[in-house]
Coordinates of N, CA and C and ligand atoms in Angstrom, one line a residue:
X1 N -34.9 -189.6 -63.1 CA -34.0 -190.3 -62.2 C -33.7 -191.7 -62.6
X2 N -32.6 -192.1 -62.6 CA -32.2 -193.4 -63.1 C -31.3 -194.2 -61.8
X3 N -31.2 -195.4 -61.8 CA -31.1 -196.2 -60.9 C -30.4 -197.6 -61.6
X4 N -29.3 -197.9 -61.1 CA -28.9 -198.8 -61.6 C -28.8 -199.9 -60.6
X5 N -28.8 -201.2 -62.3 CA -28.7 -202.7 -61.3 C -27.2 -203.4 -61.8
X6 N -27.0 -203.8 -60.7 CA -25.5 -204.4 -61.1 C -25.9 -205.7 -62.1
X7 N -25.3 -205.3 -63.2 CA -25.8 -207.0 -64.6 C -24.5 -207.6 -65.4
X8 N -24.2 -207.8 -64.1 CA -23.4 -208.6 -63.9 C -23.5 -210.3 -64.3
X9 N -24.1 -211.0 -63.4 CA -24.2 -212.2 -63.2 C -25.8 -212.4 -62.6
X10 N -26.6 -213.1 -62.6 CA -27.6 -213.4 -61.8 C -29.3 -212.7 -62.0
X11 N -29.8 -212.6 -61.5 CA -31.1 -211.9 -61.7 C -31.4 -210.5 -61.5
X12 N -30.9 -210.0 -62.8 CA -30.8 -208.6 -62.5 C -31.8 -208.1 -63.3
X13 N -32.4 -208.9 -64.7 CA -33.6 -208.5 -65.2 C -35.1 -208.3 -64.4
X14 N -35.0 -208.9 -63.4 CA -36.2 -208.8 -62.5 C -36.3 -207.2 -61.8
X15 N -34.8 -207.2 -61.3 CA -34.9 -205.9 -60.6 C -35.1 -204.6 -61.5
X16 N -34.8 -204.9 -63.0 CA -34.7 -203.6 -64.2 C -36.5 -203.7 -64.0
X17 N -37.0 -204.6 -64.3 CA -38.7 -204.6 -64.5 C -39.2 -204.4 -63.2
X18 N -39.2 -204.4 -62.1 CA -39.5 -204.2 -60.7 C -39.8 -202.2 -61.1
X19 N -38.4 -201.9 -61.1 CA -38.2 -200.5 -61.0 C -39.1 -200.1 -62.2
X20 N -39.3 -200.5 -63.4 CA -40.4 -200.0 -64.6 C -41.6 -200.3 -63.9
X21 N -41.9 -201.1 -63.3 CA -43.1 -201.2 -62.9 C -43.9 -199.8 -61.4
X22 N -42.4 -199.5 -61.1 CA -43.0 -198.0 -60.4 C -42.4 -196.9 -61.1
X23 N -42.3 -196.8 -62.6 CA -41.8 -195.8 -62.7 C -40.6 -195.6 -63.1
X24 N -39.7 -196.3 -62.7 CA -38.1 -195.9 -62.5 C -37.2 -196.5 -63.4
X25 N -36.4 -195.7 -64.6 CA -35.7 -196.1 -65.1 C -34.3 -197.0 -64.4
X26 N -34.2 -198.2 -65.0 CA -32.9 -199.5 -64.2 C -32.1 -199.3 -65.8
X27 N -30.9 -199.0 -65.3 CA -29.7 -198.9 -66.2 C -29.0 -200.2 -65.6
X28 N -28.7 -200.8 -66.4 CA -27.5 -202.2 -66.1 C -26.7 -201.9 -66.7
X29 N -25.4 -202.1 -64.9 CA -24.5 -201.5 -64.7 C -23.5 -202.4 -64.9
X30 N -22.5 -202.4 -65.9 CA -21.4 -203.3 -66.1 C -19.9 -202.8 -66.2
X31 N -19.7 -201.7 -66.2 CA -18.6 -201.4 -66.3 C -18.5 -200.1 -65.4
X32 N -17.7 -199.5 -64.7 CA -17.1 -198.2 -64.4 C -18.2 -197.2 -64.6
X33 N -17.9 -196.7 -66.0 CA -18.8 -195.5 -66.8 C -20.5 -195.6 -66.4
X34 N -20.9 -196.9 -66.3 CA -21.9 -197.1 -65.9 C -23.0 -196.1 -64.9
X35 N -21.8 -196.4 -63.8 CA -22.3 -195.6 -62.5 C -22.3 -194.1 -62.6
X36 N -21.8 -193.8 -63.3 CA -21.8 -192.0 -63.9 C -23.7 -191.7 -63.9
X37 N -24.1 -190.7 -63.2 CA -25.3 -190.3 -63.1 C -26.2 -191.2 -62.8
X38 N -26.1 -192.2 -61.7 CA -27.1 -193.4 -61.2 C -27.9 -192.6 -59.6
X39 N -28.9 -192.3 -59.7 CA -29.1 -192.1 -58.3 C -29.2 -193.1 -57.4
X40 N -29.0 -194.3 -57.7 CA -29.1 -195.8 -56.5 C -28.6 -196.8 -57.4
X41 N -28.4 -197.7 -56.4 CA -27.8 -199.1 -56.9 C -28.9 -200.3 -56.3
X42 N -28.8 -201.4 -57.6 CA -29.5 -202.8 -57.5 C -28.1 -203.8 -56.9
X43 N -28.1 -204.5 -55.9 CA -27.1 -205.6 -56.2 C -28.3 -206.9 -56.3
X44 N -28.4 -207.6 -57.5 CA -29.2 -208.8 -57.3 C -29.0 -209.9 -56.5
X45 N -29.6 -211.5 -56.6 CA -29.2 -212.1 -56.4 C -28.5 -213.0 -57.7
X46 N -27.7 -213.9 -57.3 CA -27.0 -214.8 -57.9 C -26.3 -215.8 -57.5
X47 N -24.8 -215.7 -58.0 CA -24.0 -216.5 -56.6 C -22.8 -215.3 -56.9
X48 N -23.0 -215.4 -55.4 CA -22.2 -214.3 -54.6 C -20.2 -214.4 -55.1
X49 N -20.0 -215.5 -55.0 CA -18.6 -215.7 -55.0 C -18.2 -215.4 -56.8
X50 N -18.9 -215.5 -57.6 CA -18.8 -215.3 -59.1 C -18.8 -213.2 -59.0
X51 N -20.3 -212.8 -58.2 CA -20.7 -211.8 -58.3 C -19.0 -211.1 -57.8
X52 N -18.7 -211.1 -56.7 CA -17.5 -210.3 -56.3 C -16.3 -210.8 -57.1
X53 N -16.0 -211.9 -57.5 CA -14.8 -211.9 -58.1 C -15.3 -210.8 -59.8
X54 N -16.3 -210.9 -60.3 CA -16.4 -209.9 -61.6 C -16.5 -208.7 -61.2
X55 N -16.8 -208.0 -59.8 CA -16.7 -206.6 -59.5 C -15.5 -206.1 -59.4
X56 N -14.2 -207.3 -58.8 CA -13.2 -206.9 -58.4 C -12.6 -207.0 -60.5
X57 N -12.4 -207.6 -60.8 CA -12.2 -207.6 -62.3 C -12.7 -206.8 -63.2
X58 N -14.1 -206.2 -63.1 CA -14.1 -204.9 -63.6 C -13.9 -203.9 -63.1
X59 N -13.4 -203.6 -62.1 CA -13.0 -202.3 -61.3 C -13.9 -201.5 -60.9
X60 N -15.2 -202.6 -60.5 CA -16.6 -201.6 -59.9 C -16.5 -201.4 -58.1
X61 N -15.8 -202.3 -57.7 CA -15.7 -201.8 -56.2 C -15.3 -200.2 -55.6
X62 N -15.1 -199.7 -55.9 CA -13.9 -198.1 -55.8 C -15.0 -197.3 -56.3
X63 N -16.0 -197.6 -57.6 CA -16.8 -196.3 -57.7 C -17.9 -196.6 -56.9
X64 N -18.6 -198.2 -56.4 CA -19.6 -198.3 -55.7 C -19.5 -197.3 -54.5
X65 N -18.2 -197.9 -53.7 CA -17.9 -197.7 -52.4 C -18.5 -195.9 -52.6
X66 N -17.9 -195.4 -53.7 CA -18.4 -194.3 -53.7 C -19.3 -193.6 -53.8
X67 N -20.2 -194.1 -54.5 CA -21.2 -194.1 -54.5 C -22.2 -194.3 -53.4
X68 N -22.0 -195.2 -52.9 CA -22.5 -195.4 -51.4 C -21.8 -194.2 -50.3
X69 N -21.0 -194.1 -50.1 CA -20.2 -193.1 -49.2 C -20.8 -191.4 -49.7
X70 N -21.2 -191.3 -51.1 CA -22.2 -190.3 -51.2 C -23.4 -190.0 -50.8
X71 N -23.8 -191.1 -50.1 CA -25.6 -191.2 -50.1 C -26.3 -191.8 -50.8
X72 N -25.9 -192.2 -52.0 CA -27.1 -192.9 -52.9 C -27.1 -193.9 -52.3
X73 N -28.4 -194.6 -52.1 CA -29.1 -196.0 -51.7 C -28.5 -197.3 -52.4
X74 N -28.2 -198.1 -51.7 CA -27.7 -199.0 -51.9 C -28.5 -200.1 -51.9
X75 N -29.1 -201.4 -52.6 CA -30.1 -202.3 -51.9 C -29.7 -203.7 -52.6
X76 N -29.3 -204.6 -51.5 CA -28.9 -205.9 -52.5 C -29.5 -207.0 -52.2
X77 N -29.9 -208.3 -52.9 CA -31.0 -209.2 -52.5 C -30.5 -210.4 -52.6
X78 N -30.3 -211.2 -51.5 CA -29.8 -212.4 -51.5 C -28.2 -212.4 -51.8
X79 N -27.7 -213.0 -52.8 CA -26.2 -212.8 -52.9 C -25.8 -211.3 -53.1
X80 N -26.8 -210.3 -53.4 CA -26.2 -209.0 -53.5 C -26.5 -208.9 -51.5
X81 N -27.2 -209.1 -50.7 CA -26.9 -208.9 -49.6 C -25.3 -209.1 -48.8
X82 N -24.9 -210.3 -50.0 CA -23.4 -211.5 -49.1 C -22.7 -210.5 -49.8
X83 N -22.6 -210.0 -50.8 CA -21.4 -209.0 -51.1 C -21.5 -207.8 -50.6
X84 N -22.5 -206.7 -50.2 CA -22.4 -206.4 -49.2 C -21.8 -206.2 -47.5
X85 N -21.6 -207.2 -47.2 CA -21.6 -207.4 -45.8 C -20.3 -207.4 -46.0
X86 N -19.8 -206.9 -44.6 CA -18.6 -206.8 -43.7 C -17.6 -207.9 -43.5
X87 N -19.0 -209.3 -43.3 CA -17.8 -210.3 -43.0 C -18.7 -211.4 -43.2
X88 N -18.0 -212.5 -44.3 CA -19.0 -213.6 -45.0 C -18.4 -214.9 -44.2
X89 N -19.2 -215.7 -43.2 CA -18.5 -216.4 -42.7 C -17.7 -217.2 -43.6
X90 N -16.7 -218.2 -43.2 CA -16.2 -219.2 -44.0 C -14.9 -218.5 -44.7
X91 N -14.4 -217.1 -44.1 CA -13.4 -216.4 -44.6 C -12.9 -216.0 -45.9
X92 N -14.8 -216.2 -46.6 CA -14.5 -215.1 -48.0 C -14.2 -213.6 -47.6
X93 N -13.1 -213.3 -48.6 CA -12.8 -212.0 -48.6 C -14.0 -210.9 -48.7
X94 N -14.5 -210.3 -48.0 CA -15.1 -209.1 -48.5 C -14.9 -208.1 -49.3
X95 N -16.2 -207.5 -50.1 CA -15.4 -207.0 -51.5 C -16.2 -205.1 -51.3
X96 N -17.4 -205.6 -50.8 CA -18.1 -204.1 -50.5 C -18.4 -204.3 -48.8
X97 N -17.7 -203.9 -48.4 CA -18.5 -204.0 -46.7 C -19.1 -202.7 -46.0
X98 N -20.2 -202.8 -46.6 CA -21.1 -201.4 -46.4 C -22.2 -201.4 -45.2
X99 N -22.5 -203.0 -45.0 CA -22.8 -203.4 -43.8 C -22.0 -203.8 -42.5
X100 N -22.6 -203.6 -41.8 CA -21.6 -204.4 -40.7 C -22.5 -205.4 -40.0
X101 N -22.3 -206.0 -40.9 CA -23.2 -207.4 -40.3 C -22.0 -209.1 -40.6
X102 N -22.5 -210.0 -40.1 CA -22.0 -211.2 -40.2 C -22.9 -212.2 -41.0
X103 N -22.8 -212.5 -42.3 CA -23.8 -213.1 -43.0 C -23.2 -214.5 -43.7
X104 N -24.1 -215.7 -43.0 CA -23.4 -217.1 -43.5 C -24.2 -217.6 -44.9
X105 N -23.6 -218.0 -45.9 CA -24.0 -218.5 -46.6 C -24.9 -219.6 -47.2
X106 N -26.3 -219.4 -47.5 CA -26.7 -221.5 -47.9 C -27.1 -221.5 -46.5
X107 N -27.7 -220.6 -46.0 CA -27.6 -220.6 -44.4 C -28.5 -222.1 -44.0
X108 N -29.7 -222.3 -45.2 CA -30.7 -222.9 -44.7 C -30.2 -224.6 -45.1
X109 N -29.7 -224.8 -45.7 CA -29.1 -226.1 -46.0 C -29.6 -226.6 -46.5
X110 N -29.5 -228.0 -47.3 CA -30.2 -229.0 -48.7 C -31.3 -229.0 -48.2
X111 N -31.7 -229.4 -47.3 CA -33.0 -229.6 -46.8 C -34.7 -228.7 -47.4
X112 N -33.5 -227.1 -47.0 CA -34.6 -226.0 -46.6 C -34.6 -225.4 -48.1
X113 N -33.5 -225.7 -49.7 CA -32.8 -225.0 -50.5 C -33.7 -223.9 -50.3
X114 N -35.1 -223.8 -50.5 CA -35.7 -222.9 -51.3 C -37.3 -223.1 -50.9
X115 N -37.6 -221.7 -50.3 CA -39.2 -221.6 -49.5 C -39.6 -220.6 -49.8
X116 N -41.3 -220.6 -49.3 CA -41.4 -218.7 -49.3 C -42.3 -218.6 -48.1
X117 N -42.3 -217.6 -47.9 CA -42.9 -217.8 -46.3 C -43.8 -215.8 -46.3
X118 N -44.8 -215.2 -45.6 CA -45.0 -213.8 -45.4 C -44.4 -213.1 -44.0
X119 N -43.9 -212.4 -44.7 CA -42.3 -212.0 -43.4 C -43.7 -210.6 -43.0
X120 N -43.6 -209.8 -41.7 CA -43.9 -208.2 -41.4 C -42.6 -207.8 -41.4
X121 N -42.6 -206.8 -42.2 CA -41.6 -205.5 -42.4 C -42.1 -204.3 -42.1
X122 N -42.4 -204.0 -40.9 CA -43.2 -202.8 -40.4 C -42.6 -201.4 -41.5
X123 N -41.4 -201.1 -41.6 CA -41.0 -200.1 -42.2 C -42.1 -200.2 -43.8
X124 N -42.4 -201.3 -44.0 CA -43.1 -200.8 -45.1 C -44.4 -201.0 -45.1
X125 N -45.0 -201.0 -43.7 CA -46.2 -201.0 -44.3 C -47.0 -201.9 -43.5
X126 N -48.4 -202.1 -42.7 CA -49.2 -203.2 -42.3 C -49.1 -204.8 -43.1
X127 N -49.3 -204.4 -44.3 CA -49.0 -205.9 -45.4 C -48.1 -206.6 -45.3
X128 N -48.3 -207.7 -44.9 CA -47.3 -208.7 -44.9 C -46.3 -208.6 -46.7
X129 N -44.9 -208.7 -46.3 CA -44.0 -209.2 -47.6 C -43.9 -210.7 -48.1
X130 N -44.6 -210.8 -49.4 CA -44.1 -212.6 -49.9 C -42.9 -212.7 -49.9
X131 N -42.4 -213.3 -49.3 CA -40.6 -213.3 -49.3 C -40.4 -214.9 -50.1
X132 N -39.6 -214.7 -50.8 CA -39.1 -216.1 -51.5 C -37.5 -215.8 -51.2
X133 N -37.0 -217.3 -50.5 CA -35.9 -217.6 -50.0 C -35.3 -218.8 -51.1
X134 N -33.8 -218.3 -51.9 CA -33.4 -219.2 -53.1 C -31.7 -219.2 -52.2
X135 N -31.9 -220.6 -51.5 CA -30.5 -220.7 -51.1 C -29.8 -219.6 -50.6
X136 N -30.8 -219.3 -49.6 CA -30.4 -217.9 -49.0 C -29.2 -217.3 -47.6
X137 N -29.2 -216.1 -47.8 CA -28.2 -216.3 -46.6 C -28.6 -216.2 -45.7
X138 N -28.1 -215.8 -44.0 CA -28.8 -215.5 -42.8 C -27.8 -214.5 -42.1
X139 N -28.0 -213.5 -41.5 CA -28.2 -212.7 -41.1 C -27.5 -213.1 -39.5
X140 N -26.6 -213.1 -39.4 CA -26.0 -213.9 -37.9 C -25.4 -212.6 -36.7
X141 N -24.9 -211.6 -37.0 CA -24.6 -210.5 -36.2 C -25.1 -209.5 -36.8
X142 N -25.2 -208.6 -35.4 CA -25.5 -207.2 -36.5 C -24.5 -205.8 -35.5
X143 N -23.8 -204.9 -36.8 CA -23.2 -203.9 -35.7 C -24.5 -202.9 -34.7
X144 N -24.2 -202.4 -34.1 CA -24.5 -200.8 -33.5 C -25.4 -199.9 -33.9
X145 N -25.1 -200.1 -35.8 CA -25.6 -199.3 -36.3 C -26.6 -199.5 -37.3
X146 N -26.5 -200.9 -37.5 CA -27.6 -201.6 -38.1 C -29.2 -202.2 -37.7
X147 N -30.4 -201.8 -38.7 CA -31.2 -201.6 -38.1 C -31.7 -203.2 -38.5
X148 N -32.7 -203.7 -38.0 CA -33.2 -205.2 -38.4 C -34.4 -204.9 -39.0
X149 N -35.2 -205.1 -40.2 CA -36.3 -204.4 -40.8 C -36.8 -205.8 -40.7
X150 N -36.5 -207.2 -41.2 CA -37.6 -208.4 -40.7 C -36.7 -209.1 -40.3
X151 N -37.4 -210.0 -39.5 CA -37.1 -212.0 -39.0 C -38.0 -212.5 -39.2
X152 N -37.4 -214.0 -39.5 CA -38.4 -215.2 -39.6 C -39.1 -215.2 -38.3
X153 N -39.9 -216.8 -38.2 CA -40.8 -216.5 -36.4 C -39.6 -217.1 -35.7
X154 N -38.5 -217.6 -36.1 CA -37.7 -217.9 -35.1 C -36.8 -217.0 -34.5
X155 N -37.0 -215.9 -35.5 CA -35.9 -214.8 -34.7 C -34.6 -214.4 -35.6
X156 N -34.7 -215.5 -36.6 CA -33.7 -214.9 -37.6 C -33.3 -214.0 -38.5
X157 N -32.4 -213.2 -38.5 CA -32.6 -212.2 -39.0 C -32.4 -212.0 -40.6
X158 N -33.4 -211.2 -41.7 CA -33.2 -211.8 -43.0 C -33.4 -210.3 -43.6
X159 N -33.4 -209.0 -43.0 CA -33.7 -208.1 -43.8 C -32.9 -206.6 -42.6
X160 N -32.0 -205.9 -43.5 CA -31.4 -205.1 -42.8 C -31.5 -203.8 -43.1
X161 N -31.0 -202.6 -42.4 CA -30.4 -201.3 -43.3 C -29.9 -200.5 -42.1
X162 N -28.8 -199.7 -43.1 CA -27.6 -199.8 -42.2 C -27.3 -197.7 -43.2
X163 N -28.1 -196.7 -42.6 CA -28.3 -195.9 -43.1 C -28.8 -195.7 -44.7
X164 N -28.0 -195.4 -45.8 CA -28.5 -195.6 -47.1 C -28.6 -196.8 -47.7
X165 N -27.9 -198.4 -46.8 CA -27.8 -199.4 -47.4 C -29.3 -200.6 -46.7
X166 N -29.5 -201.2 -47.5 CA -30.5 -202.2 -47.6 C -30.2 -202.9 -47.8
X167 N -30.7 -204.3 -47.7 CA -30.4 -205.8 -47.8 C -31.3 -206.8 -47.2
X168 N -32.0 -207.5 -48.0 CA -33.1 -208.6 -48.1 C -32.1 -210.4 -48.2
X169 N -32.5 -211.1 -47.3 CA -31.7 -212.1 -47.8 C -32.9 -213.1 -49.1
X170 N -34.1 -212.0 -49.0 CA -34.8 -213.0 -50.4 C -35.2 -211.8 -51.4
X171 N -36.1 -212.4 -52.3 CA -36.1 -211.8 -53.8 C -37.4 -211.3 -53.7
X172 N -37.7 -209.5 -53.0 CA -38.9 -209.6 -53.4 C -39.3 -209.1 -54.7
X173 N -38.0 -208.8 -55.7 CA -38.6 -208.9 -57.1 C -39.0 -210.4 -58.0
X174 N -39.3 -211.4 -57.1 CA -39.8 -212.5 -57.7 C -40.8 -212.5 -57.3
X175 N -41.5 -211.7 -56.5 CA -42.7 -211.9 -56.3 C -44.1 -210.5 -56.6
X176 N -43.3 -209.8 -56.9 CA -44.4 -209.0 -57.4 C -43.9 -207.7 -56.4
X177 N -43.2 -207.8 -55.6 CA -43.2 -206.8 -54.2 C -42.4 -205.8 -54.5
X178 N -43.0 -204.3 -54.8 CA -42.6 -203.1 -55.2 C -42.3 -202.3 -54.3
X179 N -42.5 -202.7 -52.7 CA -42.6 -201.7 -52.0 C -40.9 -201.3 -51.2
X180 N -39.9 -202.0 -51.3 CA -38.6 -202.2 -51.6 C -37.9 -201.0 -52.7
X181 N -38.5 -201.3 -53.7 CA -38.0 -200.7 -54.7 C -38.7 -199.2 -54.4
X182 N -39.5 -199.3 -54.3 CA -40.0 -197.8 -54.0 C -39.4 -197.2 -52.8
X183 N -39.2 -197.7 -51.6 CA -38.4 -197.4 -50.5 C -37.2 -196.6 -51.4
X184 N -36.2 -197.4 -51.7 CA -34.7 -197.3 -52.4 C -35.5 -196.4 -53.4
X185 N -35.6 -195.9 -54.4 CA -36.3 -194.9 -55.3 C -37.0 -193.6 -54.2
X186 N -37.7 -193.8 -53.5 CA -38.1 -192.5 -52.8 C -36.1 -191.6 -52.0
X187 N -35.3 -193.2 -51.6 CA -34.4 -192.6 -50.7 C -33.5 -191.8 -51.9
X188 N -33.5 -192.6 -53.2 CA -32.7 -192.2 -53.9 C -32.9 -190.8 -54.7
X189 N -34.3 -190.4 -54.9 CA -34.7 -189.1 -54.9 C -34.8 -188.4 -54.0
X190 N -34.4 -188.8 -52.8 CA -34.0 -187.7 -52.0 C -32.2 -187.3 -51.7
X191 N -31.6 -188.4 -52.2 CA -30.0 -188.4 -52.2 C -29.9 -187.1 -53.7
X192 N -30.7 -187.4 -54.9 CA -30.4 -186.8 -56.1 C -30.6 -185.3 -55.5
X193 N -31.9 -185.3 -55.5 CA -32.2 -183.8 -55.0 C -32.7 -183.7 -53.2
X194 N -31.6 -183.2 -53.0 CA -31.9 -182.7 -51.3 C -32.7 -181.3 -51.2
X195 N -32.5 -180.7 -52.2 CA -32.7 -179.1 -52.2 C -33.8 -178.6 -51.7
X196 N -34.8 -179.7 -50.7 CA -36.0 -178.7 -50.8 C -36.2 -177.2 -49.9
X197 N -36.3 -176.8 -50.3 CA -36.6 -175.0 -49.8 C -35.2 -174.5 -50.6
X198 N -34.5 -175.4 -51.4 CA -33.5 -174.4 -52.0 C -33.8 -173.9 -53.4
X199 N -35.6 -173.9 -53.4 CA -36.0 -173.1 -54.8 C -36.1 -174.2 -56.0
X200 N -36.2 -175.4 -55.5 CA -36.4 -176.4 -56.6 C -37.2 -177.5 -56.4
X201 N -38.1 -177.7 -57.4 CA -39.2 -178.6 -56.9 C -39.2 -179.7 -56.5
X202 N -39.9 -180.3 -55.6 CA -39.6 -181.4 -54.8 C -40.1 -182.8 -56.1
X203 N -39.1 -183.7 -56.2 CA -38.9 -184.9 -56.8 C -40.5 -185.3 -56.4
X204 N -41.6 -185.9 -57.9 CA -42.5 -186.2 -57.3 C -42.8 -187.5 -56.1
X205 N -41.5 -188.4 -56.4 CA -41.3 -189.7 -55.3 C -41.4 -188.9 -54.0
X206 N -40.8 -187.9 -53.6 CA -40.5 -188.0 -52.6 C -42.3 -187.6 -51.7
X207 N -43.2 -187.5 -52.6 CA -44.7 -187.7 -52.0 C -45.2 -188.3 -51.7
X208 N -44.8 -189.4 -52.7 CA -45.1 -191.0 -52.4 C -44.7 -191.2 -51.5
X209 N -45.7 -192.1 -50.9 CA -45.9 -193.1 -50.0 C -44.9 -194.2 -50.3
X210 N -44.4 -195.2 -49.3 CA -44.1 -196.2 -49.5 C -45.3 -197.8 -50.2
X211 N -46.4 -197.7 -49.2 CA -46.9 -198.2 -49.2 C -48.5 -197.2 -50.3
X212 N -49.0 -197.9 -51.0 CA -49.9 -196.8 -51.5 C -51.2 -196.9 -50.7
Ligands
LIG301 N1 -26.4 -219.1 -52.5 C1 -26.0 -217.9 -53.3 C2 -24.7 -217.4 -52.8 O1 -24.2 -217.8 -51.8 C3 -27.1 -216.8 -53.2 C4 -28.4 -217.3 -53.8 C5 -29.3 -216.2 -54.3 O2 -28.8 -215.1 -54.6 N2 -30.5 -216.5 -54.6 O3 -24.1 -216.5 -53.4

């Protein structure tokens, strides 16, 4: 199973080595052809307004969308969170709106640029997550159908998913934190191969634990 990261712009070598580190081949995805046999997608961070203007310029929006609208796992961290979302305050256009959320940019201001803090993400696990925040966004609405996986202690919201789609407003491939990637890899082996009882062996991921 292979899994691709958008390498594009920004920190997408972290997320290729994240995924080798459990296993999982990361194809960097630059063009169209790319997404041809990917069972999930990386959106990294970077800066978001570079990231969506080169998706709309290589004509990656239309097979993502598709990709996502198939089931494959979608999971984007930090500026891949802002391209994502539905609606980026400040009336940037949206380019993948897979979430329906309202996500402001630089949320934390000069002050706060850049912290790390241990967030609980029950979905994965008792273990607190090192979260590292690089000029991050925040998480300001959420639709109906979106679930909230963490908040800071003030209540803000920094970590979503919104059926196959995921979204961290920090990097936990800067910190060593696999259990994200394994999440998105277990879901994505279960998007590749659904078939179980249809006479074909169950994807060893889909055994795995999230948390080991
Ligand atoms: N501040 C960047 C943006 O708005 C995101 C930063 C990051 O991805 N670490 O696009």
């Amino acid at each position: 199973m292979r899994i691709g990261v958008l390498a594009l712009q920004g920190a997408f070598r972290e997320h290729v080595a994240t995924l080798a580190a459990i296993g999982v081949e990361g194809v960097e995805v630059r063009l169209p052809g790319d997404i041809d046999g990917i069972a999930g997608l990386v959106l990294p961070g970077g800066e978001s307004t570079t990231m969506r203007r080169l998706i709309r310029r290589w004509g990656l929006a239309a097979p993502i969308l598709d990709l996502a609208r198939a089931g494959a796992p979608i999971f984007g961290t930090c500026a891949g969170m802002i391209v994502l979302s539905r609606t980026i305050t400040g009336d940037e256009e949206p380019i993948l709106p897979l979430l329906d959320v309202v996500v402001e940019r630089n949320a934390f201001g000069r002050q706060l640029d850049s912290f790390e803090t241990d967030l609980a993400v029950p979905i994965l696990g008792e273990r607190p997550v090192h979260a590292i925040f690089i000029r991050a966004p925040i998480v300001e609405e959420v639709g109906p159908e979106v679930d909230v996986l963490a908040r800071l202690d003030d209540g803000r919201i920094v970590a979503v998913r919104q059926g196959n789609v995921v979204a961290t407003a920090f990097h936990p491939e800067l910190a060593g934190e696999t259990r994200f990637h394994r999440l998105v890899a277990t879901m994505a082996a279960e998007h590749a191969d659904p078939g179980e009882g249809a006479g074909r062996r169950p994807h060893p991921l889909r055994r795995s634990r999230v948390e080991p």
